[in-house]
Short mmCIF file of C-alpha atoms in Angstrom, two decimals:
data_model
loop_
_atom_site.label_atom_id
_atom_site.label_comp_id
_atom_site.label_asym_id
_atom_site.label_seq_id
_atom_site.Cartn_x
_atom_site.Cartn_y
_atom_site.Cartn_z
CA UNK A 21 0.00 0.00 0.00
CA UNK A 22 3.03 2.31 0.84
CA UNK A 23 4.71 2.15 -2.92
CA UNK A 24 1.02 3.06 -4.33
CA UNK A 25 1.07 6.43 -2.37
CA UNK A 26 4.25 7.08 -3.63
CA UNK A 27 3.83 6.10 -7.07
CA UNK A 28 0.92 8.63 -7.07
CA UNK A 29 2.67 11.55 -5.47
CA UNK A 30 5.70 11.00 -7.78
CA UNK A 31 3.25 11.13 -11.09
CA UNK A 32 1.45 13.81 -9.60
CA UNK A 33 4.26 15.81 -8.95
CA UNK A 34 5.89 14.94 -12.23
CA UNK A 35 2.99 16.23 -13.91
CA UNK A 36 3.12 19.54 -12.74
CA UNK A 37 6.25 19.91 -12.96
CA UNK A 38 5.26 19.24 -16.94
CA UNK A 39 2.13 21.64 -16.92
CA UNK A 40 4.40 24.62 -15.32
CA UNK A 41 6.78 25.50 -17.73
CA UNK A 42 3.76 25.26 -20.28
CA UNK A 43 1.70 27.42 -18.21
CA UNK A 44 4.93 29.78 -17.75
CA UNK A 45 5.61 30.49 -21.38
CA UNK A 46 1.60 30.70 -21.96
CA UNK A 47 1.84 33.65 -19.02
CA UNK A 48 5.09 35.05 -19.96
CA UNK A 49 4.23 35.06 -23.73
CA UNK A 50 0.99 37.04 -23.01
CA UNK A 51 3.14 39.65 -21.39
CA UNK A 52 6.26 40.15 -23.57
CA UNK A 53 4.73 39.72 -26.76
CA UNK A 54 2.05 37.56 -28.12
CA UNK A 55 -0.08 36.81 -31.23
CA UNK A 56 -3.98 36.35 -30.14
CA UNK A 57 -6.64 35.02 -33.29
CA UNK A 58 -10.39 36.39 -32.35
CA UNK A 59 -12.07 33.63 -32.50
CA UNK A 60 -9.31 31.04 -32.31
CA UNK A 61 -11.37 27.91 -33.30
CA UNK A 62 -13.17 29.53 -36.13
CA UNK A 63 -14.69 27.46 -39.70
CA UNK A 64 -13.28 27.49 -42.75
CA UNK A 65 -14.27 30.97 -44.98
CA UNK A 66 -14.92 32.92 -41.11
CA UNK A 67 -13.39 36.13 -40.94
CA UNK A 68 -10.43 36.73 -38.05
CA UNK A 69 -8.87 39.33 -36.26
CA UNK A 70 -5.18 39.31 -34.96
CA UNK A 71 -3.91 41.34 -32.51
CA UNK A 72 -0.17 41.47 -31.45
CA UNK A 73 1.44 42.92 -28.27
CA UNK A 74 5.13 43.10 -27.57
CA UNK A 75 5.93 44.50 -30.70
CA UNK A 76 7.72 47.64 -31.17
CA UNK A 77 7.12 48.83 -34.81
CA UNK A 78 3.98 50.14 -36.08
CA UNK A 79 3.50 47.39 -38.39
CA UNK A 80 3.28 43.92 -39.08
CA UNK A 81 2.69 41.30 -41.20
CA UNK A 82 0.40 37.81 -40.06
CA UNK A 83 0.85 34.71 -42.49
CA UNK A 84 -0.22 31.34 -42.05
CA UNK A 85 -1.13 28.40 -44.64
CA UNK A 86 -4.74 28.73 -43.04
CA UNK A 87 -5.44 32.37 -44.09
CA UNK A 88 -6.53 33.80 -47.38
CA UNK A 89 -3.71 36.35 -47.87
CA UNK A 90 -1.50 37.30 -45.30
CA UNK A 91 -2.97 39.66 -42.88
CA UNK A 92 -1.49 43.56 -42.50
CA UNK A 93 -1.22 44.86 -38.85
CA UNK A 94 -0.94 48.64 -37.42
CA UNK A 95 -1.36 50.11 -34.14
CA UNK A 96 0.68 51.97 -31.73
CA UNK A 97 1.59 51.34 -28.57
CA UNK A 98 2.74 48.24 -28.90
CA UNK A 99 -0.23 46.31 -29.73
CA UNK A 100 -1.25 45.93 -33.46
CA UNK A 101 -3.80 44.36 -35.08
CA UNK A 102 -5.61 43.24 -38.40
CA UNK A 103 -7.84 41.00 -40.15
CA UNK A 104 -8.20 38.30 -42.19
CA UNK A 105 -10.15 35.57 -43.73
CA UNK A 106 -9.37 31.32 -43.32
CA UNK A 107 -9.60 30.12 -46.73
CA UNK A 108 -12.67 28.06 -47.73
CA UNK A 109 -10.91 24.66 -48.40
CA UNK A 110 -8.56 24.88 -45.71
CA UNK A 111 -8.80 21.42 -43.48
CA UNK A 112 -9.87 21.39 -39.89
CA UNK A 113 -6.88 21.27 -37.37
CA UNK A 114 -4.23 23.21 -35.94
CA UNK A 115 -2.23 25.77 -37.67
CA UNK A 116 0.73 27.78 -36.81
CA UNK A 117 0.48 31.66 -37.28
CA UNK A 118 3.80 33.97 -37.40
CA UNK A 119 4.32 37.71 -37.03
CA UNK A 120 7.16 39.63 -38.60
CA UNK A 121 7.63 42.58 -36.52
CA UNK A 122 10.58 44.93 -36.42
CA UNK A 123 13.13 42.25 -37.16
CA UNK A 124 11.61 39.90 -34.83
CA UNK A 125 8.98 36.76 -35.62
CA UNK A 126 5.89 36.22 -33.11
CA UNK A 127 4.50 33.05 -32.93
CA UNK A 128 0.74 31.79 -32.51
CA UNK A 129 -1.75 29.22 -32.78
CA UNK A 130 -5.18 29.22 -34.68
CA UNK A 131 -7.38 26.19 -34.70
CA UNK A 132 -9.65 25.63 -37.73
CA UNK A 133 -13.13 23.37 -36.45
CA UNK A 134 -15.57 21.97 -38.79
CA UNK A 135 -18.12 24.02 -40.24
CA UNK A 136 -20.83 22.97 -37.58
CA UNK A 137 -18.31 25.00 -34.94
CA UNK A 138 -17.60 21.80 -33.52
CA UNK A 139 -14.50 22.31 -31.39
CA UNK A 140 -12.35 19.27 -32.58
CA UNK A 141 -10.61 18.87 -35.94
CA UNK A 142 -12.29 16.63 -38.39
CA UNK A 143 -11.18 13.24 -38.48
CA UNK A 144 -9.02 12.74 -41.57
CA UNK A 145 -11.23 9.52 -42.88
CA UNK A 146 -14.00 12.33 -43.29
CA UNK A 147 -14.71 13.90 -46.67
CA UNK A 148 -14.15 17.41 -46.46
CA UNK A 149 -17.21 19.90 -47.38
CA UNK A 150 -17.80 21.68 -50.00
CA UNK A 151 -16.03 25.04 -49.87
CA UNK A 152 -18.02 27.98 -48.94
CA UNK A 153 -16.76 30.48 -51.68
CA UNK A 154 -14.85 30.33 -55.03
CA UNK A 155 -12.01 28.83 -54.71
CA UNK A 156 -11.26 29.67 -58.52
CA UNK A 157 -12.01 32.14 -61.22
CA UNK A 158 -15.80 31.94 -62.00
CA UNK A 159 -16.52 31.99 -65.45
CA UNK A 160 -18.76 35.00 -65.81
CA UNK A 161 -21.67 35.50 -68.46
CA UNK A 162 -22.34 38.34 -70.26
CA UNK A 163 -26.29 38.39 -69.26
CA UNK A 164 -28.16 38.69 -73.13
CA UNK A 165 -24.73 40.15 -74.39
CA UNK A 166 -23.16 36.63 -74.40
CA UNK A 167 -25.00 35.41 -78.44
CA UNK A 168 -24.24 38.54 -79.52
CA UNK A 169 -20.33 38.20 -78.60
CA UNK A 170 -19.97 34.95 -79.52
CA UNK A 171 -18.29 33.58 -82.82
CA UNK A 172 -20.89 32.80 -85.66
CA UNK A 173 -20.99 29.24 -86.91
CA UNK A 174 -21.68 28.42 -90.48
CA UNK A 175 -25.14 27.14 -89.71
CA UNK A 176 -25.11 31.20 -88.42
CA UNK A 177 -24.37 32.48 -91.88
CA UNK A 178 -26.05 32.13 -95.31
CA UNK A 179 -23.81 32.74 -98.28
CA UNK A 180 -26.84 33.87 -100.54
CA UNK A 181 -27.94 37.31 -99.63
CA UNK A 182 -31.67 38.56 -99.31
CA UNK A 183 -34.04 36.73 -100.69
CA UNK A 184 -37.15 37.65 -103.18
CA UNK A 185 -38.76 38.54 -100.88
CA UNK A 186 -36.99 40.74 -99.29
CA UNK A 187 -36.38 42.12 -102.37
CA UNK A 188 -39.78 42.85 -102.35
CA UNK A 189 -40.69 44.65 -99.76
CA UNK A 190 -37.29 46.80 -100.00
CA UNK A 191 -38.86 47.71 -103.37
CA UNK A 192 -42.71 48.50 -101.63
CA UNK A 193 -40.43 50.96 -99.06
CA UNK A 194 -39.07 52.53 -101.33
CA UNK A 195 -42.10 53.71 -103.92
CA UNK A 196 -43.75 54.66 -100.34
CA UNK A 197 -41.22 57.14 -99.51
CA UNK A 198 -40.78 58.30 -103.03
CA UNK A 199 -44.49 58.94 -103.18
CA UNK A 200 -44.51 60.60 -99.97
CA UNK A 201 -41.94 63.06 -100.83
CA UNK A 202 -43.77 63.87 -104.43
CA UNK A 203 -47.04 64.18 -102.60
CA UNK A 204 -45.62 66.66 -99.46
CA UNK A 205 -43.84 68.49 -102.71
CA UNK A 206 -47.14 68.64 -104.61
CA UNK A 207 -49.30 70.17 -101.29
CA UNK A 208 -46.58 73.08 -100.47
CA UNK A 209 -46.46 74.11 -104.42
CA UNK A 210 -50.81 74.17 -104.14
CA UNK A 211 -50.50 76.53 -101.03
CA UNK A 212 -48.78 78.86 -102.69
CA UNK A 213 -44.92 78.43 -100.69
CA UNK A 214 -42.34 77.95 -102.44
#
């Protein structure tokens, strides 16, 4: 019964002794300089904000393999911050997130969830989802421009040119407008102005 005890209390106070340099670094990291992702489990396509303290220029730049485009900090003081989006197709899990600030690199954590918000990673047996946006150019129409923009065929085109009767009726047009003219031309000469 005694070497139970002690085999307790000696994994007991092994792990703390594991958890306080962890919690340490997590405290002291906070103070002299950190990277923080608001929210820091979010879905894929969510919108983020960093903010950065401990850092002495005015700005900064954020990149990580989970984000869009790398994210552009400013503030003052110390403390910057910026946002960002997590790409669409990006896989649930952990990803690492570093600063570049006045000759120095930040570190930081963001972890992507499932789009349900689910708080653990996908399992990677699981077919990922659909992504939420484009991930690629999207072809565009042109609304009702698109026929009139588009290469003519040859079922499109007719070598022979108008037909009879459009020959026709080109020919009716015509002797209207001519008498039209002859008759406006007649009334002005009967009215006397010339």
């Amino acid at each position: 019964m005694g070497s139970l005890k002690v085999t307790l209390c000696a994994g007991a106070a092994m792990a703390a002794a594991a958890l306080t340099p962890t919690a340490y670094a997590a405290a002291h990291a906070a103070d002299a300089g950190g990277v923080s992702v608001t929210p820091s489990s979010p879905a894929p396509g969510a919108d983020v904000t960093l903010t950065v303290r401990g850092c002495t220029g005015g700005t900064a730049t954020a990149a990580s393999t989970a984000f869009v485009a790398d994210a552009h900090l400013a503030g003052a003081d110390g403390t910057l911050a910026g946002e960002t989006k997590v790409r669409s197709a990006v896989a649930p899990g952990a990803y690492d997130v570093k600063v570049a600030c006045a000759g120095r690199t930040l570190r930081g954590r963001i972890t992507v969830v499932r789009p349900g918000g689910t708080d653990h990673p996908a399992r990677p047996t699981e077919a990922p989802a659909a992504p939420a946006s484009p991930v690629a150019p999207v072809h565009a129409g042109g609304g009702g421009t698109a026929p009139l923009t588009a290469p003519l065929t040859a079922a499109d085109t007719r070598a022979d040119g108008p037909g009879t009767g459009h020959t026709v009726m080109g020919l009716v047009l015509a002797g209207v407008a001519g008498t039209a003219v002859v008759a406006r031309g007649v009334a002005r000469r009967s009215r006397g102005t010339h």
